[in-house]
Short mmCIF file of C-alpha atoms in Angstrom, two decimals:
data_model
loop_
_atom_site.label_atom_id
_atom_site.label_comp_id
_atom_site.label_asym_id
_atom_site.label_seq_id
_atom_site.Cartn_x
_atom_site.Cartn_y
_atom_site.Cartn_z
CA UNK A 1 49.98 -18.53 -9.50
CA UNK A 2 50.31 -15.40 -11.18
CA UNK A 3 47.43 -15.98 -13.48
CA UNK A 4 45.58 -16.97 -10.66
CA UNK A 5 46.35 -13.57 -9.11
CA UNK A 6 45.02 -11.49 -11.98
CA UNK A 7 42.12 -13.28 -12.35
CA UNK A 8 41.17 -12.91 -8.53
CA UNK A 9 42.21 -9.05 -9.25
CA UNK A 10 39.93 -8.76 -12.66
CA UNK A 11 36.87 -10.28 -10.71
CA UNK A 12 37.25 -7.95 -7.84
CA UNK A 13 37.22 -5.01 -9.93
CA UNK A 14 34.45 -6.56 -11.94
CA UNK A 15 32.70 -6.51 -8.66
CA UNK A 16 33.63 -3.33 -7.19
CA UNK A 17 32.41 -1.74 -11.04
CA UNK A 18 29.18 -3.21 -10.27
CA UNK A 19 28.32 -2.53 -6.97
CA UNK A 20 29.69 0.90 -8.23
CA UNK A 21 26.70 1.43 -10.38
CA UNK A 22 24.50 -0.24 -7.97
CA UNK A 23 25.13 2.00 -5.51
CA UNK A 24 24.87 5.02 -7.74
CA UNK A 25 21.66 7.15 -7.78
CA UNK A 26 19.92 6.70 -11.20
CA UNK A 27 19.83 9.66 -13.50
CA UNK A 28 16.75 12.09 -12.51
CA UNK A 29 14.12 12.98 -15.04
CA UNK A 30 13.35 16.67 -15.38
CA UNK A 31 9.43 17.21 -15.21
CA UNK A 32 8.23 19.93 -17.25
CA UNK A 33 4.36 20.90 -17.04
CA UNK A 34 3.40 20.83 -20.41
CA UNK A 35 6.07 18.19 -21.99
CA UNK A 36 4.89 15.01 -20.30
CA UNK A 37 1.76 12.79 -22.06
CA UNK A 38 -1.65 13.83 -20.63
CA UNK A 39 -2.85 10.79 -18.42
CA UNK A 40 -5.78 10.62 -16.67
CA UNK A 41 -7.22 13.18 -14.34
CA UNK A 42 -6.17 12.38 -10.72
CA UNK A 43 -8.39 9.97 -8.57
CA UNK A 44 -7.81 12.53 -5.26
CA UNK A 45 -9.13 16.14 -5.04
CA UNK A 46 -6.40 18.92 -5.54
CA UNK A 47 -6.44 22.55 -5.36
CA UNK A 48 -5.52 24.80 -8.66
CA UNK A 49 -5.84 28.32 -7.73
CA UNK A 50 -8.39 29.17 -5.57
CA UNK A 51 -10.99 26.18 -6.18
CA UNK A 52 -10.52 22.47 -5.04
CA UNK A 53 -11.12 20.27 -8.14
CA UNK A 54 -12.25 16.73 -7.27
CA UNK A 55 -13.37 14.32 -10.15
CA UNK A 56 -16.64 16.44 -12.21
CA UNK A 57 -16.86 18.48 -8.74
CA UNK A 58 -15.50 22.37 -8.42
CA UNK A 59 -15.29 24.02 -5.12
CA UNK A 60 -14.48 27.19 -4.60
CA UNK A 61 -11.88 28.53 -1.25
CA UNK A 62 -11.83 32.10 -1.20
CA UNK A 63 -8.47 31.96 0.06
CA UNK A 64 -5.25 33.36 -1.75
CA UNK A 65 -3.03 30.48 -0.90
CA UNK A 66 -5.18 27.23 0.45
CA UNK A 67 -3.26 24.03 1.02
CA UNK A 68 -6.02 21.03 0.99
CA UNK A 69 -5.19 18.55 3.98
CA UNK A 70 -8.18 16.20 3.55
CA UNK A 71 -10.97 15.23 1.54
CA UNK A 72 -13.58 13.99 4.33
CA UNK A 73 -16.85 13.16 4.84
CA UNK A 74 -19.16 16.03 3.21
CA UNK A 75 -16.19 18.36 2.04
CA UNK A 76 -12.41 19.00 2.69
CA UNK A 77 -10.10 19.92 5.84
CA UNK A 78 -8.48 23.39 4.03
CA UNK A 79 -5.70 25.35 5.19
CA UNK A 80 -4.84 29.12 4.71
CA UNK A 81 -1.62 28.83 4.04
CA UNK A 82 -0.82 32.41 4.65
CA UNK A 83 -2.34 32.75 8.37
CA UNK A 84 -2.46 28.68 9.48
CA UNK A 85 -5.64 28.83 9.89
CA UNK A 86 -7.45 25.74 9.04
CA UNK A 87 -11.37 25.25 8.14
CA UNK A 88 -13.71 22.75 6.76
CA UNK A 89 -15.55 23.80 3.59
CA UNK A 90 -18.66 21.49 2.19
CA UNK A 91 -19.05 20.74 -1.20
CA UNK A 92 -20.95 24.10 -1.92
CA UNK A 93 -17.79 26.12 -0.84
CA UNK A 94 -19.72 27.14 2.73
CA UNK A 95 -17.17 27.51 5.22
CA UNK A 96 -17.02 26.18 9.54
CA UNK A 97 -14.14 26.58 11.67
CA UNK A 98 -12.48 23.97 12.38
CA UNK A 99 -11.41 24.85 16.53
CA UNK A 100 -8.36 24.26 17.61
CA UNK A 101 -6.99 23.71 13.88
CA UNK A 102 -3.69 25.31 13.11
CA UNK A 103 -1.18 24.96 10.58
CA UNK A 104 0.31 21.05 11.79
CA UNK A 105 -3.46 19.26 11.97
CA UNK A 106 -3.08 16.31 11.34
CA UNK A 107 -6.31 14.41 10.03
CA UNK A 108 -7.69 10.72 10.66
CA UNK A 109 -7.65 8.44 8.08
CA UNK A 110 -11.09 7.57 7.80
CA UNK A 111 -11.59 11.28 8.42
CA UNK A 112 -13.46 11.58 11.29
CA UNK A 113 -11.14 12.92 13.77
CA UNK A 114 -8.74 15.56 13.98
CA UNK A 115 -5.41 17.18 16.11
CA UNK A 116 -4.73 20.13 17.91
CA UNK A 117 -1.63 21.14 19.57
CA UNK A 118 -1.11 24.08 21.21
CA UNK A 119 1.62 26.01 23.98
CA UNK A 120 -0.32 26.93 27.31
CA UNK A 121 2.80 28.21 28.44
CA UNK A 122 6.94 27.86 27.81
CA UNK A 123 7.10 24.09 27.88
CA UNK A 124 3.90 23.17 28.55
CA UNK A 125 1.57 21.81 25.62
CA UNK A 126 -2.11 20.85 25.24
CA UNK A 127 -2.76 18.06 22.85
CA UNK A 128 -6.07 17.04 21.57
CA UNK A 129 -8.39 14.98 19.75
CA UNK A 130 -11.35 16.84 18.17
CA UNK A 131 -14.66 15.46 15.99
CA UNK A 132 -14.61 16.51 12.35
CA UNK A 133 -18.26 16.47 12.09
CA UNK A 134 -18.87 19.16 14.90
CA UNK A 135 -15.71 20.20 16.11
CA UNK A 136 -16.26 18.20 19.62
CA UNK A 137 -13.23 17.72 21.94
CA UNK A 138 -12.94 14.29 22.31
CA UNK A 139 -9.81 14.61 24.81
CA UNK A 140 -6.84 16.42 25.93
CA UNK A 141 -4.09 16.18 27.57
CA UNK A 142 -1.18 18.73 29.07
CA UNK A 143 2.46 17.89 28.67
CA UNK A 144 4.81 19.64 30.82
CA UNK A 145 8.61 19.86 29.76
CA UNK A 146 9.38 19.82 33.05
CA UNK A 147 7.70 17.02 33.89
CA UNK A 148 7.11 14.80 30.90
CA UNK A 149 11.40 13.94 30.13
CA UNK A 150 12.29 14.44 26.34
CA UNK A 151 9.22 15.38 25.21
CA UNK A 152 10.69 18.78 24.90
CA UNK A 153 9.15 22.55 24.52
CA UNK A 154 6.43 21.25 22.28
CA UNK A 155 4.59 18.12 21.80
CA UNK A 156 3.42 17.13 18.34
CA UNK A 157 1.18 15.05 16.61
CA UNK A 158 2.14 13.39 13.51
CA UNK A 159 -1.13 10.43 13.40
CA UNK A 160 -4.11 9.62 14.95
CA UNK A 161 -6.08 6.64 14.13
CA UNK A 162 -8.96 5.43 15.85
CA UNK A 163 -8.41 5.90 20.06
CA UNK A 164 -4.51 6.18 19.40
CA UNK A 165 -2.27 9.06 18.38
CA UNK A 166 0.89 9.34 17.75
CA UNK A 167 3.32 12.06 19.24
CA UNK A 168 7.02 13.31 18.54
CA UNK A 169 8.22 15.31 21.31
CA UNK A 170 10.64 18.15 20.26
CA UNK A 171 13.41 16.69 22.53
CA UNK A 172 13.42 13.60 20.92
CA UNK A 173 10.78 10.93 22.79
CA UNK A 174 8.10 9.11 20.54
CA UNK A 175 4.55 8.24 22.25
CA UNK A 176 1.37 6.40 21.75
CA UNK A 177 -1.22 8.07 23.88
CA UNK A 178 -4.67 6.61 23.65
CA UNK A 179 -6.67 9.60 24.41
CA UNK A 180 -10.07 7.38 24.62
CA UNK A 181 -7.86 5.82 28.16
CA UNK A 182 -5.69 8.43 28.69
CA UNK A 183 -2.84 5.96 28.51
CA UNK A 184 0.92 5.82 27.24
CA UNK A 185 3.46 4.22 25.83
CA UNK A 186 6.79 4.70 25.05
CA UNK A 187 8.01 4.01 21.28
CA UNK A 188 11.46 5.44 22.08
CA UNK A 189 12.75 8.17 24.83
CA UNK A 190 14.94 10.10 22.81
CA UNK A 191 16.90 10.34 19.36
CA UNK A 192 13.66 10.50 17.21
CA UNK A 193 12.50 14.00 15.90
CA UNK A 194 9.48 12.51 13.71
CA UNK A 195 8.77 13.52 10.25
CA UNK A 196 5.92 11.35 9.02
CA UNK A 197 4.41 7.94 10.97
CA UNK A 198 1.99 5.20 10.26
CA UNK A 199 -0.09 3.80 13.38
CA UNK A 200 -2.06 1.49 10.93
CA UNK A 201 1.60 0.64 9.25
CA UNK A 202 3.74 0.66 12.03
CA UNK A 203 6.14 2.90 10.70
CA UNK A 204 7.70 6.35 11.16
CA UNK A 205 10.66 8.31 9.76
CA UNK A 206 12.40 11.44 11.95
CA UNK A 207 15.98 13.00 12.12
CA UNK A 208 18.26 11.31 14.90
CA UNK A 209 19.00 14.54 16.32
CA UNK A 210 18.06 18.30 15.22
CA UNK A 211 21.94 18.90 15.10
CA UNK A 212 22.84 15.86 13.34
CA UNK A 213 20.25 16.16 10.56
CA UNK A 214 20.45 12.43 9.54
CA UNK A 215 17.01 10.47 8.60
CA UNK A 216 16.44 7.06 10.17
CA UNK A 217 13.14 4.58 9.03
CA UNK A 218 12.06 2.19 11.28
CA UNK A 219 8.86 0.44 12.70
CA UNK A 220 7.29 2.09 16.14
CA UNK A 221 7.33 -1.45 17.58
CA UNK A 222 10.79 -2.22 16.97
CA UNK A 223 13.01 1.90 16.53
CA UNK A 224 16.27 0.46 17.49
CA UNK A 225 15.99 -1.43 14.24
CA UNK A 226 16.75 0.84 11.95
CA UNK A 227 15.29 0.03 8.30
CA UNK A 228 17.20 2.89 6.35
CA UNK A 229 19.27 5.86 7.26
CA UNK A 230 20.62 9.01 5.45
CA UNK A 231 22.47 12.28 5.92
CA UNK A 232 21.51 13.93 2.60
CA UNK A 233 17.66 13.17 2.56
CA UNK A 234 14.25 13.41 4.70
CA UNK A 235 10.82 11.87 4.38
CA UNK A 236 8.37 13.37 2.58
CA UNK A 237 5.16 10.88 2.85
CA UNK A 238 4.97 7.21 3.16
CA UNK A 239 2.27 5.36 1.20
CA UNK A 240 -0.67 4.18 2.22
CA UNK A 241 0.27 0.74 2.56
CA UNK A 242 3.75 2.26 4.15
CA UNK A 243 6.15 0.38 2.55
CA UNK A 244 7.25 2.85 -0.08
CA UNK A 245 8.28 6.40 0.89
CA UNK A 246 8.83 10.04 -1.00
CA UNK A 247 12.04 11.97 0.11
CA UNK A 248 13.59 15.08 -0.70
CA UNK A 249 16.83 17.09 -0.11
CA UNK A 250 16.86 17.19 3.99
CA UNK A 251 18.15 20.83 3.76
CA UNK A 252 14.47 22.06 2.72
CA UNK A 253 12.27 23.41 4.77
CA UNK A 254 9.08 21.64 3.98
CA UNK A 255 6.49 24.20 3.37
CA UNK A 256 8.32 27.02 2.87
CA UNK A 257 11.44 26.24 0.95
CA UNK A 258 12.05 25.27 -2.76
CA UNK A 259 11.56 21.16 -3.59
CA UNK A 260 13.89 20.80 -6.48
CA UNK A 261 14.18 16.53 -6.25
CA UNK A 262 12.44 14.10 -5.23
CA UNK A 263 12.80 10.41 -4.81
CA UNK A 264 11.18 7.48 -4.34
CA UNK A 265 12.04 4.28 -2.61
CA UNK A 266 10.92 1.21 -0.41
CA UNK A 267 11.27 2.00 3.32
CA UNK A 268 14.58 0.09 3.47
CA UNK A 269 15.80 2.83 1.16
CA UNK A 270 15.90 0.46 -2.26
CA UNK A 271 15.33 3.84 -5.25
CA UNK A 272 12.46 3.06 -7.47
CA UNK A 273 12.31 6.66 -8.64
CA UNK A 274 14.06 10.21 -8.96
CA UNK A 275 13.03 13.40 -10.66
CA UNK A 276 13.63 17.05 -10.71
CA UNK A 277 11.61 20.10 -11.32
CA UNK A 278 11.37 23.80 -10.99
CA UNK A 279 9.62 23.62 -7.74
CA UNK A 280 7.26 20.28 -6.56
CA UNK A 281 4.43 20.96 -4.13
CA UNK A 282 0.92 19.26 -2.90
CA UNK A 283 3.09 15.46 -2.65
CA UNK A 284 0.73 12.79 -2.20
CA UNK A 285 0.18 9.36 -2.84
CA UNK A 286 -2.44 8.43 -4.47
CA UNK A 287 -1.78 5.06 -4.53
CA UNK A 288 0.28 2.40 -2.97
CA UNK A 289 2.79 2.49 -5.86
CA UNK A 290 2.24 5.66 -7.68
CA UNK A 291 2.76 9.62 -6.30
CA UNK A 292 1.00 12.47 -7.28
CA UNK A 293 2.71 16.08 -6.83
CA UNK A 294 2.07 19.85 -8.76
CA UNK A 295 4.91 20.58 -10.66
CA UNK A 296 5.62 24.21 -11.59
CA UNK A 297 8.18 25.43 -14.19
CA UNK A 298 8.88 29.02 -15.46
CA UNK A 299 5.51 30.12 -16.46
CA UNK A 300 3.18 26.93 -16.10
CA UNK A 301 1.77 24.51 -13.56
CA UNK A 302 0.80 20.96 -13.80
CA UNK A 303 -0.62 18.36 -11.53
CA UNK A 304 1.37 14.99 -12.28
CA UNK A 305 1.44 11.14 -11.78
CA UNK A 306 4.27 9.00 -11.38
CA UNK A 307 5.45 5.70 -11.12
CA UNK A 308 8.40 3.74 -11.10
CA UNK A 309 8.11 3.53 -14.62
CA UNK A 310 6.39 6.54 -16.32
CA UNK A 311 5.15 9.78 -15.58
CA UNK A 312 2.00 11.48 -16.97
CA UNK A 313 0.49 14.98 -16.66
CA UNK A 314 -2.76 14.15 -14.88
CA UNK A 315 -4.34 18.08 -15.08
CA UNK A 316 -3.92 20.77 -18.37
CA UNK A 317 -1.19 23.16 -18.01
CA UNK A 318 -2.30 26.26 -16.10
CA UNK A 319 -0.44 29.59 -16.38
CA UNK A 320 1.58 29.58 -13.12
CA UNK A 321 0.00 32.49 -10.38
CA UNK A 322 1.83 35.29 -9.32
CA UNK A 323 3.15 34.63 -5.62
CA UNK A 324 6.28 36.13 -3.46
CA UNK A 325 9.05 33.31 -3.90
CA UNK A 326 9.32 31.21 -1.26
CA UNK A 327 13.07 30.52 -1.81
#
C-alpha cells in the first residue's frame, strides 16, 4: 500500500511539473533591427519616415508623423498622427480630405467605405458611413446617452463591412447597426468595452469593464461564451481569417504609450509566439499566420516579419528619427 502511495504521489507531481511548464509563458525573443536575417520585403505598404513604401512604389506624405490606416483603391487612407486628421493621398502623393475622418476611422475591408464618429453634444453622438471614393455620406445616425441605455457618452465604431457596422458603446453595449436599413441589434447590453472586432469573422475582443481592466474573446453571435480571458493582456489585431490574435501588456495605451511585448496566440488564448523590443509600432497582419510590426531599438528602425517559428527583417535598417518620447 505504501508503494502504491508513492507512486500515486510521484505521478501527481510528474503531472503538476508538466502542466507547470505548460502553463508557463515561453521565453520571449528580443528583436533587434539590424540582428535578424533580411527576408523579403513586406507584401503590404508601410510608412518609413515621411513616404509610404509599397512594393517598387514610393509615395511621399508631407506629414511629420503619418500613421497609414489603409491601402485602398487608387492610394492610401493616411493619418496625421500629430493633429488626427485623416486624408486620402493617390499614388502621386496628391492629397483630398477625407470628411468626417478623425483619429478612430475605421476603414472597410474591401476599402470602399469608411467611419465617422463624432459628439454633437455631452452624450449625444453622430455615427456614420461615408464613400471612400468621394467622401459621400452614405448614412448617419444620432445616439443619445440618455436615450440609447449603455451605449454611454460616446459611441464607437470598431468595423464596418458591407451595409453593417459594428459599434462599442463607452458604457459597455455592443451593436450591429445596418446603416443601409437603419436597423439594430443587440450583440450584448453591457460588460463589453471593444478593442478590435470581426463582422466577416464573427469575433471581437474588449475589457469587461473600464475598472476591471480584464480582456475577454468571444464571437458577436454567441459573447456570453467566452473563448479566452486575461487580466494582464489586451488585443492588439486579430488576423484576417480571425482566429489568431496579437496582444500586448493591457497597461499600454495603444498609440501613445511604449509596446515593449508582444504575443501571439489563437483566439482561445493557445501562445504561438512572444517577443520583446525597444518599442513595436505599425502591428499588422499580413497574413493569416504571420505579423508584421516596425521595431525600433536605440538608434535604428526596422520593419519585421514573424511567425510562429522565425522572424526576419523584411526592410534595411534605417537610422531611427528624432521624435519627443512617447513614454
Amino acid at each position: 500500500m505504501l508503494h502504491q502511495h508513492r507512486r500515486i504521489a510521484s505521478a501527481a507531481t510528474a503531472l503538476l511539473a508538466s502542466l507547470a511548464v505548460l502553463a508557463a509563458p515561453a521565453l520571449a525573443a528580443d528583436l533587434r533591427p539590424g540582428s535578424l536575417p533580411r527576408g523579403a520585403d513586406l507584401a503590404l505598404p508601410y510608412v518609413e519616415g515621411t513616404t509610404i513604401v509599397d512594393g517598387d512604389r514610393v509615395v511621399v506624405v508631407p506629414l511629420k508623423r503619418p500613421v497609414l490606416v489603409a491601402k485602398v483603391r487608387g492610394g492610401y487612407v493616411v493619418r496625421d498622427q500629430r493633429f488626427a486628421d485623416t486624408d486620402f493621398y493617390d499614388h502621386d502623393g496628391v492629397k483630398r480630405r477625407l470628411p468626417g475622418a478623425f483619429e478612430d476611422v475605421v476603414v472597410s475591408p474591401d476599402g470602399r467605405l469608411y467611419t465617422e464618429a463624432g459628439l454633437a453634444s455631452d452624450g449625444e453622438t453622430v455615427v456614420g458611413v461615408r464613400r471612400i471614393s468621394d467622401g459621400k455620406r452614405l448614412a448617419g445616425h444620432t445616439f443619445r446617452s440618455w436615450v440609447d441605455k449603455n451605449i454611454g457618452r460616446f459611441a464607437q465604431p470598431i468595423d464596418v463591412d458591407g451595409d453593417r457596422m459594428l459599434i462599442g458603446g463607452r458604457g459597455g453595449r455592443v451593436i450591429v447597426w445596418n446603416w443601409r436599413r437603419d436597423t439594430f441589434r443587440d450583440v450584448i447590453r453591457d460588460k463589453w468595452h471593444l478593442q478590435v472586432g470581426s463582422l466577416r469573422n464573427d469575433i471581437a475582443a474588449g475589457w469587461t469593464a473600464p475598472g476591471e481592466r480584464c480582456t475577454f474573446v468571444a464571437h458577436l453571435s454567441t459573447p456570453r461564451q467566452r473563448m479566452w480571458k486575461s487580466c494582464e493582456e489586451q488585443v492588439v489585431a486579430l488576423s484576417p481569417d480571425g482566429r489568431r490574435m496579437v496582444t500586448t501588456d493591457r497597461r499600454v495605451f495603444l498609440g501613445f504609450g511604449r509596446v515593449r511585448f508582444l504575443v501571439m496566440r489563437t483566439v482561445t488564448g493557445r501562445e504561438l509566439g512572444r517577443w520583446t523590443a525597444e518599442r513595436f509600432t505599425d502591428v499588422r497582419w499580413e497574413t493569416d499566420s504571420a505579423i508584421s510590426f516596425r521595431v525600433d531599438g536605440r538608434t535604428t528602425t526596422a520593419m519585421v516579419r514573424c511567425t510562429p517559428k522565425r522572424c526576419r527583417a523584411a526592410s534595411d535598417p534605417t537610422p531611427l528619427p528624432e521624435q519627443p518620447d512617447r513614454d
